[in-house]
Amino acid sequence: MKHQDDLFRFLSIPGVSAQAEHAADCERVADFLVDKLRSLGFRATKHLTDIHPIVTAHSPHIEGAPTVLIYGHYDVMPVDPIAEWHSDPFCPEIRDGRIYARGASDDKGEIMCHILGAQEVIEEDGALPLNVTYLFEGEEERGSASLSAFIKTPEAQRELACDIIVVSDTGMAAPDIPSFSYGLKGLCCFELKISGPSMDLHSGIFGGAVANPITTLCEMIASTHDADNRVTVEGFYEGVSEIADWERASWARVPGASDAELAALTGVPELRTERGYTGTECAYARPTLELNGISGGYEGEGSKTVIPTHAIAKMSCRLVPGQNPIDIMKKVEAHFRRVCPPSVRMEYTMQHAGDAYLADPHSPFGKAAQKAQELTFGNPPVLVREGGSIPIVAEMSHILGKDALFLGLDLPDARIHSPNENMRVEIFEKGITMVKHMLRLMAQVKP
Ligand SMILES: [Zn+2]
């Protein structure tokens, strides 16, 4: 395989960002990137942070040419459960046309496509036709704290000034059907605690006399949705735009995205969507309120007849453009205060939050990227939005004032975050070709 040496050296360094014993390895991955980019003539810098380094690199400046900022993360997820791997996660191996290693797809393989694409353009044409800035962080899998602080500094904002942001850290529909993603959901997380008696009570002596905190919590949670599976929190849908006709048409083309296929994939008897929307439409573009965990009372073996002191629900909302996560958390709190009966006490805690994000897929840079995908894969991309959230990219896009486009190469069977993570050799090679087309086509866009 072409470029195997570069890719395998990169994949061999175990930069697991969440585990302290790998801190020196994260530093080594950053050093590897700096050395590689300097060898291509980039001005590369390793920025030390409180946790893991950030790497930036700039191609020789061309006055008047557009600047593309390519973001990725060099850190990887832990490898557990290690016994389920068929080969050492940090000794990359090719079997049956796939490269197996932690990070093979997410996100080292994708980063490498971007670096090697630029390398091949330099080799073929003598130089890049536009300005390329790389921004690689080592904390994406643990929350991007250092990068979030970094991009708030004026120096970083000057350094990262660009015309368009490109990210390859998302999915791709099928090996011959590229995905062009132009939206991310926002997120907010919160916790609701309902307290009743000051001690667990005998359910015979006190049953029927005091409110049961678990029952009350369940009633309050049940009040957040109506029979159409719409969220009943007042003002929840304020500012939410309707899905455009072209979006509906495009999403219907996404392989495996019909309601029947989603039901089969998830193992449910049938989907339960918001009335009037398909499962895919809900996942891409409708805001949701979910219960993530619930606890309270006796959960051990056998039975124990008590009225518990309290019950807790962990909840989150996935949000769409037009919704402010802090505002939504306040609206949800107001809803719970309104429905909370006087027989219990309520505590509500706001946790972390991130904005949703939407770019214009039909911008000149968006069209250039889609053309690059079509030239590489033989089919035009499906235009999709991500159900997931990458808060750092939304933040970066807001701060830098530029769109971010997502050209993901993670196939559904790439097993990212799981044992036996892989990337097909074919996708790795096409990823490099896609980047070459992209750089050459974006060079022709007037900034
Ligand atoms: Zn990733």
Short mmCIF file of C-alpha atoms and ligand atoms in Angstrom, two decimals:
data_model
loop_
_atom_site.label_atom_id
_atom_site.label_comp_id
_atom_site.label_asym_id
_atom_site.label_seq_id
_atom_site.Cartn_x
_atom_site.Cartn_y
_atom_site.Cartn_z
CA MET A 1 0.00 0.00 0.00
CA LYS A 2 1.22 3.47 -0.92
CA HIS A 3 2.22 5.63 2.08
CA GLN A 4 1.97 2.60 4.38
CA ASP A 5 5.10 3.60 6.28
CA ASP A 6 3.78 7.08 7.21
CA LEU A 7 0.36 5.78 8.19
CA PHE A 8 1.64 2.85 10.22
CA ARG A 9 4.18 4.95 12.14
CA PHE A 10 1.38 7.38 12.99
CA LEU A 11 -1.02 4.63 14.07
CA SER A 12 1.64 2.90 16.19
CA ILE A 13 1.90 5.68 18.75
CA PRO A 14 -0.71 5.00 21.48
CA GLY A 15 -2.01 8.54 22.05
CA VAL A 16 -4.95 7.68 24.27
CA SER A 17 -5.93 11.11 25.57
CA ALA A 18 -8.10 9.96 28.47
CA GLN A 19 -5.40 7.93 30.22
CA ALA A 20 -2.62 9.71 32.15
CA GLU A 21 -0.10 6.95 31.42
CA HIS A 22 -0.29 7.89 27.73
CA ALA A 23 0.50 11.60 28.19
CA ALA A 24 4.04 11.15 26.83
CA ASP A 25 2.61 9.21 23.87
CA CYS A 26 0.25 12.08 23.04
CA GLU A 27 3.31 14.33 22.99
CA ARG A 28 5.03 11.86 20.62
CA VAL A 29 2.07 11.86 18.23
CA ALA A 30 2.17 15.66 18.17
CA ASP A 31 5.94 15.53 17.48
CA PHE A 32 5.37 13.05 14.67
CA LEU A 33 2.89 15.47 13.03
CA VAL A 34 5.20 18.47 13.43
CA ASP A 35 8.12 16.57 11.86
CA LYS A 36 5.99 15.24 9.01
CA LEU A 37 4.52 18.65 8.19
CA ARG A 38 7.91 20.39 8.37
CA SER A 39 9.25 17.82 5.89
CA LEU A 40 6.56 19.04 3.47
CA GLY A 41 7.63 22.66 3.86
CA PHE A 42 4.95 23.66 6.36
CA ARG A 43 5.66 26.07 9.22
CA ALA A 44 4.58 23.74 12.04
CA THR A 45 4.30 24.50 15.75
CA LYS A 46 3.57 22.38 18.79
CA HIS A 47 1.60 24.48 21.28
CA LEU A 48 1.88 23.12 24.82
CA THR A 49 -1.31 23.21 26.90
CA ASP A 50 -2.34 22.08 30.39
CA ILE A 51 -3.19 18.66 28.95
CA HIS A 52 -2.07 17.55 25.46
CA PRO A 53 -0.35 19.67 22.78
CA ILE A 54 -2.10 21.37 19.87
CA VAL A 55 -0.37 21.30 16.49
CA THR A 56 -0.76 24.06 13.91
CA ALA A 57 0.93 24.18 10.52
CA HIS A 58 0.88 26.58 7.60
CA SER A 59 1.84 26.10 3.96
CA PRO A 60 3.99 28.83 2.33
CA HIS A 61 1.67 31.83 1.99
CA ILE A 62 0.16 32.67 -1.40
CA GLU A 63 -1.24 36.21 -1.48
CA GLY A 64 -4.83 36.39 -2.76
CA ALA A 65 -5.43 32.63 -2.66
CA PRO A 66 -8.09 31.16 -0.37
CA THR A 67 -7.09 29.65 2.96
CA VAL A 68 -8.55 26.32 4.03
CA LEU A 69 -8.33 25.35 7.70
CA ILE A 70 -8.26 21.58 8.13
CA TYR A 71 -9.15 20.38 11.62
CA GLY A 72 -8.66 16.91 13.05
CA HIS A 73 -7.73 15.12 16.26
CA TYR A 74 -4.69 12.91 16.78
CA ASP A 75 -5.86 11.42 20.09
CA VAL A 76 -7.67 8.09 20.21
CA MET A 77 -10.11 6.28 22.47
CA PRO A 78 -8.95 3.67 25.00
CA VAL A 79 -8.63 0.16 23.55
CA ASP A 80 -10.62 -1.81 26.15
CA PRO A 81 -11.81 -4.54 25.97
CA ILE A 82 -8.39 -5.53 24.64
CA ALA A 83 -9.21 -9.27 24.50
CA GLU A 84 -11.69 -8.64 21.68
CA TRP A 85 -9.03 -7.28 19.30
CA HIS A 86 -7.74 -9.74 16.68
CA SER A 87 -4.44 -7.85 16.47
CA ASP A 88 -2.57 -5.37 18.68
CA PRO A 89 -4.42 -2.04 18.38
CA PHE A 90 -1.08 -0.22 18.14
CA CYS A 91 0.61 -2.65 15.70
CA PRO A 92 -1.31 -1.78 12.52
CA GLU A 93 -2.02 -4.69 10.24
CA ILE A 94 -3.73 -5.13 6.86
CA ARG A 95 -6.16 -8.05 6.64
CA ASP A 96 -8.77 -8.61 3.91
CA GLY A 97 -8.30 -5.16 2.46
CA ARG A 98 -8.65 -3.34 5.76
CA ILE A 99 -6.15 -1.52 7.94
CA TYR A 100 -6.75 -2.55 11.56
CA ALA A 101 -5.57 -0.27 14.40
CA ARG A 102 -7.00 2.08 17.00
CA GLY A 103 -7.42 5.37 15.16
CA ALA A 104 -7.35 3.74 11.70
CA SER A 105 -10.53 5.68 10.89
CA ASP A 106 -11.14 7.99 13.88
CA ASP A 107 -9.31 10.20 13.31
CA LYS A 108 -5.70 9.39 12.44
CA GLY A 109 -6.57 7.71 9.12
CA GLU A 110 -8.59 10.74 8.08
CA ILE A 111 -5.89 13.20 9.18
CA MET A 112 -3.36 11.21 7.15
CA CYS A 113 -5.54 11.47 4.03
CA HIS A 114 -5.44 15.24 4.42
CA ILE A 115 -1.67 15.40 4.92
CA LEU A 116 -0.85 12.92 2.14
CA GLY A 117 -3.30 14.58 -0.25
CA ALA A 118 -1.38 17.84 0.19
CA GLN A 119 1.92 15.95 -0.13
CA GLU A 120 0.90 14.42 -3.47
CA VAL A 121 -0.24 17.80 -4.83
CA ILE A 122 3.13 19.30 -3.84
CA GLU A 123 4.94 16.37 -5.49
CA GLU A 124 2.89 16.59 -8.69
CA ASP A 125 2.57 20.37 -9.07
CA GLY A 126 5.61 21.65 -7.17
CA ALA A 127 3.48 23.56 -4.67
CA LEU A 128 -0.02 23.83 -3.20
CA PRO A 129 -2.39 26.08 -5.19
CA LEU A 130 -3.90 27.67 -2.04
CA ASN A 131 -3.11 28.30 1.62
CA VAL A 132 -3.54 25.30 3.89
CA THR A 133 -3.60 25.56 7.68
CA TYR A 134 -3.74 22.39 9.76
CA LEU A 135 -5.11 22.38 13.28
CA PHE A 136 -4.74 19.08 15.12
CA GLU A 137 -5.71 18.64 18.75
CA GLY A 138 -5.08 15.80 21.19
CA GLU A 139 -8.17 16.09 23.38
CA GLU A 140 -11.19 15.59 21.13
CA GLU A 141 -12.06 12.27 22.73
CA ARG A 142 -12.05 13.90 26.17
CA GLY A 143 -13.83 17.20 25.50
CA SER A 144 -11.40 19.58 23.69
CA ALA A 145 -10.81 21.75 26.78
CA SER A 146 -7.39 23.03 25.70
CA LEU A 147 -8.46 23.82 22.13
CA SER A 148 -11.54 25.62 23.40
CA ALA A 149 -9.28 27.88 25.50
CA PHE A 150 -6.73 28.22 22.67
CA ILE A 151 -9.20 29.48 20.06
CA LYS A 152 -10.44 32.20 22.42
CA THR A 153 -7.03 33.92 22.33
CA PRO A 154 -6.49 36.73 19.78
CA GLU A 155 -3.16 35.18 18.71
CA ALA A 156 -4.84 31.88 17.82
CA GLN A 157 -7.65 33.68 15.99
CA ARG A 158 -5.08 35.54 13.89
CA GLU A 159 -3.19 32.31 13.25
CA LEU A 160 -6.32 30.36 12.29
CA ALA A 161 -7.92 33.04 10.09
CA CYS A 162 -9.30 31.25 7.03
CA ASP A 163 -12.01 31.20 4.37
CA ILE A 164 -13.40 27.74 5.06
CA ILE A 165 -13.02 25.00 7.68
CA VAL A 166 -12.86 21.35 6.60
CA VAL A 167 -13.29 18.46 9.01
CA SER A 168 -13.00 14.73 8.29
CA ASP A 169 -14.25 13.15 11.50
CA THR A 170 -17.74 11.98 10.60
CA GLY A 171 -19.44 9.10 8.83
CA MET A 172 -19.79 8.12 5.22
CA ALA A 173 -22.90 6.36 3.92
CA ALA A 174 -21.37 3.50 1.89
CA PRO A 175 -18.01 2.78 0.18
CA ASP A 176 -19.23 4.26 -3.12
CA ILE A 177 -21.57 6.90 -1.68
CA PRO A 178 -19.76 9.81 -0.04
CA SER A 179 -21.46 11.93 2.61
CA PHE A 180 -21.33 15.68 2.73
CA SER A 181 -22.42 16.89 6.11
CA TYR A 182 -23.34 20.50 6.77
CA GLY A 183 -24.96 20.47 10.20
CA LEU A 184 -24.38 19.33 13.76
CA LYS A 185 -26.81 19.10 16.60
CA GLY A 186 -26.32 21.07 19.78
CA LEU A 187 -26.53 19.51 23.19
CA CYS A 188 -27.42 20.33 26.77
CA CYS A 189 -27.40 18.02 29.78
CA PHE A 190 -29.22 18.43 33.08
CA GLU A 191 -30.35 16.51 36.11
CA LEU A 192 -33.63 16.52 38.01
CA LYS A 193 -33.81 15.37 41.63
CA ILE A 194 -37.10 14.89 43.45
CA SER A 195 -36.92 14.53 47.23
CA GLY A 196 -39.66 13.50 49.63
CA PRO A 197 -39.33 12.06 53.14
CA SER A 198 -36.12 12.64 55.12
CA MET A 199 -35.60 8.85 55.38
CA ASP A 200 -36.77 5.77 53.45
CA LEU A 201 -40.22 5.00 54.84
CA HIS A 202 -42.10 1.75 55.50
CA SER A 203 -44.54 1.57 52.57
CA GLY A 204 -47.25 0.02 54.74
CA ILE A 205 -47.13 2.50 57.59
CA PHE A 206 -46.76 5.58 55.39
CA GLY A 207 -47.97 4.36 51.97
CA GLY A 208 -50.70 6.56 50.54
CA ALA A 209 -49.93 9.32 53.02
CA VAL A 210 -46.80 10.84 51.45
CA ALA A 211 -45.90 11.35 47.80
CA ASN A 212 -43.56 8.75 46.37
CA PRO A 213 -40.59 10.63 44.81
CA ILE A 214 -40.13 8.01 42.07
CA THR A 215 -43.79 8.15 41.04
CA THR A 216 -43.70 11.94 41.09
CA LEU A 217 -40.51 12.04 39.02
CA CYS A 218 -42.07 9.67 36.46
CA GLU A 219 -45.20 11.82 36.22
CA MET A 220 -43.09 14.93 35.71
CA ILE A 221 -41.01 13.24 33.02
CA ALA A 222 -44.10 11.89 31.29
CA SER A 223 -45.42 15.45 31.08
CA THR A 224 -42.55 16.49 28.76
CA HIS A 225 -44.01 14.76 25.68
CA ASP A 226 -47.48 14.58 24.13
CA ALA A 227 -49.10 11.73 22.20
CA ASP A 228 -47.45 12.93 18.96
CA ASN A 229 -44.04 12.59 20.63
CA ARG A 230 -43.58 16.33 20.58
CA VAL A 231 -41.86 18.07 23.47
CA THR A 232 -44.41 20.02 25.50
CA VAL A 233 -41.94 22.38 27.20
CA GLU A 234 -43.22 25.88 26.47
CA GLY A 235 -41.16 27.60 23.77
CA PHE A 236 -39.09 24.49 23.03
CA TYR A 237 -39.58 24.76 19.25
CA GLU A 238 -39.20 28.56 19.09
CA GLY A 239 -36.69 29.48 16.37
CA VAL A 240 -36.62 25.96 14.90
CA SER A 241 -36.84 26.02 11.10
CA GLU A 242 -38.79 23.52 9.06
CA ILE A 243 -36.85 20.96 7.06
CA ALA A 244 -36.46 22.16 3.46
CA ASP A 245 -37.89 20.11 0.58
CA TRP A 246 -34.42 19.58 -0.92
CA GLU A 247 -33.24 18.23 2.44
CA ARG A 248 -36.09 15.75 2.68
CA ALA A 249 -35.38 14.59 -0.88
CA SER A 250 -31.65 14.24 -0.22
CA TRP A 251 -32.08 12.39 3.08
CA ALA A 252 -34.44 9.90 1.46
CA ARG A 253 -31.46 8.88 -0.74
CA VAL A 254 -29.23 8.02 2.23
CA PRO A 255 -28.61 4.24 2.21
CA GLY A 256 -30.05 2.42 5.22
CA ALA A 257 -32.00 5.44 6.43
CA SER A 258 -35.61 4.32 5.90
CA ASP A 259 -37.76 3.78 8.99
CA ALA A 260 -37.86 0.02 8.37
CA GLU A 261 -34.07 -0.16 8.04
CA LEU A 262 -33.53 1.93 11.18
CA ALA A 263 -35.90 -0.34 13.11
CA ALA A 264 -33.98 -3.41 11.91
CA LEU A 265 -30.63 -1.78 12.73
CA THR A 266 -31.65 -0.84 16.25
CA GLY A 267 -33.63 -3.98 17.02
CA VAL A 268 -36.86 -2.20 17.95
CA PRO A 269 -40.30 -3.52 16.81
CA GLU A 270 -41.00 -0.19 15.11
CA LEU A 271 -39.81 3.42 15.30
CA ARG A 272 -41.54 6.02 17.42
CA THR A 273 -40.84 9.36 15.78
CA GLU A 274 -42.22 12.83 16.22
CA ARG A 275 -45.47 12.84 14.25
CA GLY A 276 -44.96 13.95 10.66
CA TYR A 277 -41.25 13.15 10.49
CA THR A 278 -39.24 10.09 9.52
CA GLY A 279 -36.64 8.64 11.88
CA THR A 280 -33.82 10.12 9.82
CA GLU A 281 -35.48 13.53 9.74
CA CYS A 282 -35.80 13.42 13.53
CA ALA A 283 -32.18 12.36 13.96
CA TYR A 284 -30.81 15.04 11.61
CA ALA A 285 -33.01 18.02 12.18
CA ARG A 286 -35.59 17.78 14.98
CA PRO A 287 -34.76 18.70 18.57
CA THR A 288 -35.32 16.04 21.21
CA LEU A 289 -35.53 15.67 24.96
CA GLU A 290 -34.22 12.35 26.21
CA LEU A 291 -34.10 10.56 29.52
CA ASN A 292 -30.61 9.02 29.82
CA GLY A 293 -30.81 7.42 33.24
CA ILE A 294 -33.08 7.17 36.23
CA SER A 295 -32.35 6.03 39.74
CA GLY A 296 -33.93 5.91 43.16
CA GLY A 297 -35.14 3.53 45.83
CA TYR A 298 -34.17 -0.07 46.27
CA GLU A 299 -32.44 -1.63 43.25
CA GLY A 300 -30.94 -4.73 44.92
CA GLU A 301 -31.98 -8.37 44.99
CA GLY A 302 -35.51 -9.37 45.98
CA SER A 303 -37.94 -6.77 47.20
CA LYS A 304 -37.83 -4.07 49.83
CA THR A 305 -41.07 -2.26 50.49
CA VAL A 306 -40.07 1.35 50.96
CA ILE A 307 -41.09 4.80 49.90
CA PRO A 308 -37.65 6.14 48.97
CA THR A 309 -36.30 9.52 50.01
CA HIS A 310 -35.53 10.67 46.49
CA ALA A 311 -35.32 9.88 42.79
CA ILE A 312 -32.98 11.28 40.15
CA ALA A 313 -33.27 11.55 36.39
CA LYS A 314 -30.38 12.38 34.07
CA MET A 315 -31.60 14.06 30.92
CA SER A 316 -30.32 15.76 27.81
CA CYS A 317 -31.59 17.58 24.77
CA ARG A 318 -30.18 17.34 21.27
CA LEU A 319 -30.76 20.73 19.70
CA VAL A 320 -30.94 22.25 16.26
CA PRO A 321 -29.97 25.68 14.90
CA GLY A 322 -32.16 28.45 16.32
CA GLN A 323 -32.17 26.95 19.82
CA ASN A 324 -29.88 28.27 22.55
CA PRO A 325 -28.82 25.47 24.92
CA ILE A 326 -28.85 27.65 28.07
CA ASP A 327 -32.24 29.08 27.15
CA ILE A 328 -33.59 25.56 26.55
CA MET A 329 -32.30 24.34 29.94
CA LYS A 330 -34.09 27.27 31.59
CA LYS A 331 -37.30 26.51 29.72
CA VAL A 332 -37.12 22.86 30.78
CA GLU A 333 -36.56 23.96 34.39
CA ALA A 334 -39.57 26.29 34.20
CA HIS A 335 -41.66 23.37 32.90
CA PHE A 336 -40.64 21.13 35.79
CA ARG A 337 -41.23 23.91 38.37
CA ARG A 338 -44.72 24.36 36.96
CA VAL A 339 -45.66 20.67 37.09
CA CYS A 340 -43.87 19.84 40.35
CA PRO A 341 -46.49 19.18 43.09
CA PRO A 342 -46.14 20.81 46.53
CA SER A 343 -45.72 17.39 48.19
CA VAL A 344 -42.06 17.06 47.09
CA ARG A 345 -38.94 19.21 46.75
CA MET A 346 -37.25 19.66 43.38
CA GLU A 347 -33.60 20.32 42.54
CA TYR A 348 -32.53 21.03 38.99
CA THR A 349 -28.89 21.12 37.90
CA MET A 350 -27.65 22.37 34.55
CA GLN A 351 -24.62 20.55 33.22
CA HIS A 352 -22.64 21.02 30.01
CA ALA A 353 -23.98 22.52 26.81
CA GLY A 354 -22.90 23.14 23.21
CA ASP A 355 -24.43 24.98 20.26
CA ALA A 356 -25.90 23.41 17.16
CA TYR A 357 -24.36 24.26 13.85
CA LEU A 358 -25.52 24.64 10.25
CA ALA A 359 -23.52 25.63 7.17
CA ASP A 360 -24.70 26.42 3.66
CA PRO A 361 -24.00 23.30 1.57
CA HIS A 362 -24.52 25.28 -1.64
CA SER A 363 -21.76 27.83 -1.01
CA PRO A 364 -18.89 27.90 -3.57
CA PHE A 365 -16.61 26.04 -1.12
CA GLY A 366 -19.39 23.55 -0.37
CA LYS A 367 -19.88 22.89 -4.08
CA ALA A 368 -16.11 22.47 -4.60
CA ALA A 369 -15.97 19.90 -1.81
CA GLN A 370 -18.94 17.98 -3.22
CA LYS A 371 -17.37 17.98 -6.69
CA ALA A 372 -14.17 16.54 -5.16
CA GLN A 373 -16.22 13.74 -3.58
CA GLU A 374 -18.06 13.00 -6.82
CA LEU A 375 -14.84 12.90 -8.88
CA THR A 376 -13.32 10.48 -6.34
CA PHE A 377 -16.18 8.12 -5.56
CA GLY A 378 -18.07 8.20 -8.87
CA ASN A 379 -21.31 9.31 -7.22
CA PRO A 380 -22.43 12.69 -5.93
CA PRO A 381 -22.48 12.82 -2.12
CA VAL A 382 -25.65 12.54 -0.11
CA LEU A 383 -26.18 15.80 1.78
CA VAL A 384 -26.76 14.99 5.42
CA ARG A 385 -26.74 16.52 8.87
CA GLU A 386 -25.13 14.86 11.84
CA GLY A 387 -27.29 13.65 14.71
CA GLY A 388 -24.21 13.90 16.89
CA SER A 389 -22.46 16.95 18.27
CA ILE A 390 -18.86 18.19 17.83
CA PRO A 391 -19.10 21.26 20.08
CA ILE A 392 -15.53 22.39 19.37
CA VAL A 393 -16.21 22.70 15.64
CA ALA A 394 -19.38 24.70 16.21
CA GLU A 395 -17.43 26.97 18.59
CA MET A 396 -14.54 27.35 16.15
CA SER A 397 -16.88 28.19 13.30
CA HIS A 398 -18.64 30.86 15.39
CA ILE A 399 -15.38 32.39 16.62
CA LEU A 400 -13.67 32.41 13.21
CA GLY A 401 -16.88 33.41 11.43
CA LYS A 402 -16.48 30.77 8.71
CA ASP A 403 -18.42 27.69 7.64
CA ALA A 404 -17.26 24.19 8.51
CA LEU A 405 -17.81 21.36 6.03
CA PHE A 406 -17.68 17.71 7.04
CA LEU A 407 -16.19 15.24 4.58
CA GLY A 408 -16.37 12.07 6.65
CA LEU A 409 -14.66 8.81 5.72
CA ASP A 410 -15.85 6.61 8.61
CA LEU A 411 -17.88 3.75 7.18
CA PRO A 412 -20.60 2.18 9.35
CA ASP A 413 -18.43 -0.95 9.70
CA ALA A 414 -15.25 0.95 10.67
CA ARG A 415 -15.87 0.09 14.34
CA ILE A 416 -14.72 3.46 15.60
CA HIS A 417 -14.34 3.59 19.41
CA SER A 418 -14.72 -0.25 19.40
CA PRO A 419 -12.40 -3.26 19.19
CA ASN A 420 -11.01 -3.96 15.70
CA GLU A 421 -11.33 -0.39 14.47
CA ASN A 422 -10.40 -0.32 10.81
CA MET A 423 -10.31 1.60 7.57
CA ARG A 424 -10.60 -0.02 4.17
CA VAL A 425 -7.40 0.41 2.14
CA GLU A 426 -9.63 1.54 -0.74
CA ILE A 427 -11.14 4.32 1.41
CA PHE A 428 -7.71 5.44 2.62
CA GLU A 429 -6.49 5.73 -0.96
CA LYS A 430 -9.67 7.43 -2.16
CA GLY A 431 -9.50 9.78 0.83
CA ILE A 432 -6.11 11.00 -0.41
CA THR A 433 -7.51 11.45 -3.93
CA MET A 434 -10.53 13.34 -2.57
CA VAL A 435 -8.27 15.74 -0.68
CA LYS A 436 -6.20 16.37 -3.83
CA HIS A 437 -9.34 17.22 -5.83
CA MET A 438 -10.63 19.34 -2.97
CA LEU A 439 -7.46 21.43 -2.67
CA ARG A 440 -7.29 22.01 -6.42
CA LEU A 441 -11.01 22.90 -6.71
CA MET A 442 -11.08 25.13 -3.64
CA ALA A 443 -8.06 27.03 -5.01
CA GLN A 444 -10.36 28.28 -7.79
CA VAL A 445 -12.95 29.72 -5.36
CA LYS A 446 -12.76 33.50 -4.90
CA PRO A 447 -12.31 34.07 -1.15
ZN ZN B 1 -13.15 11.51 15.99
#
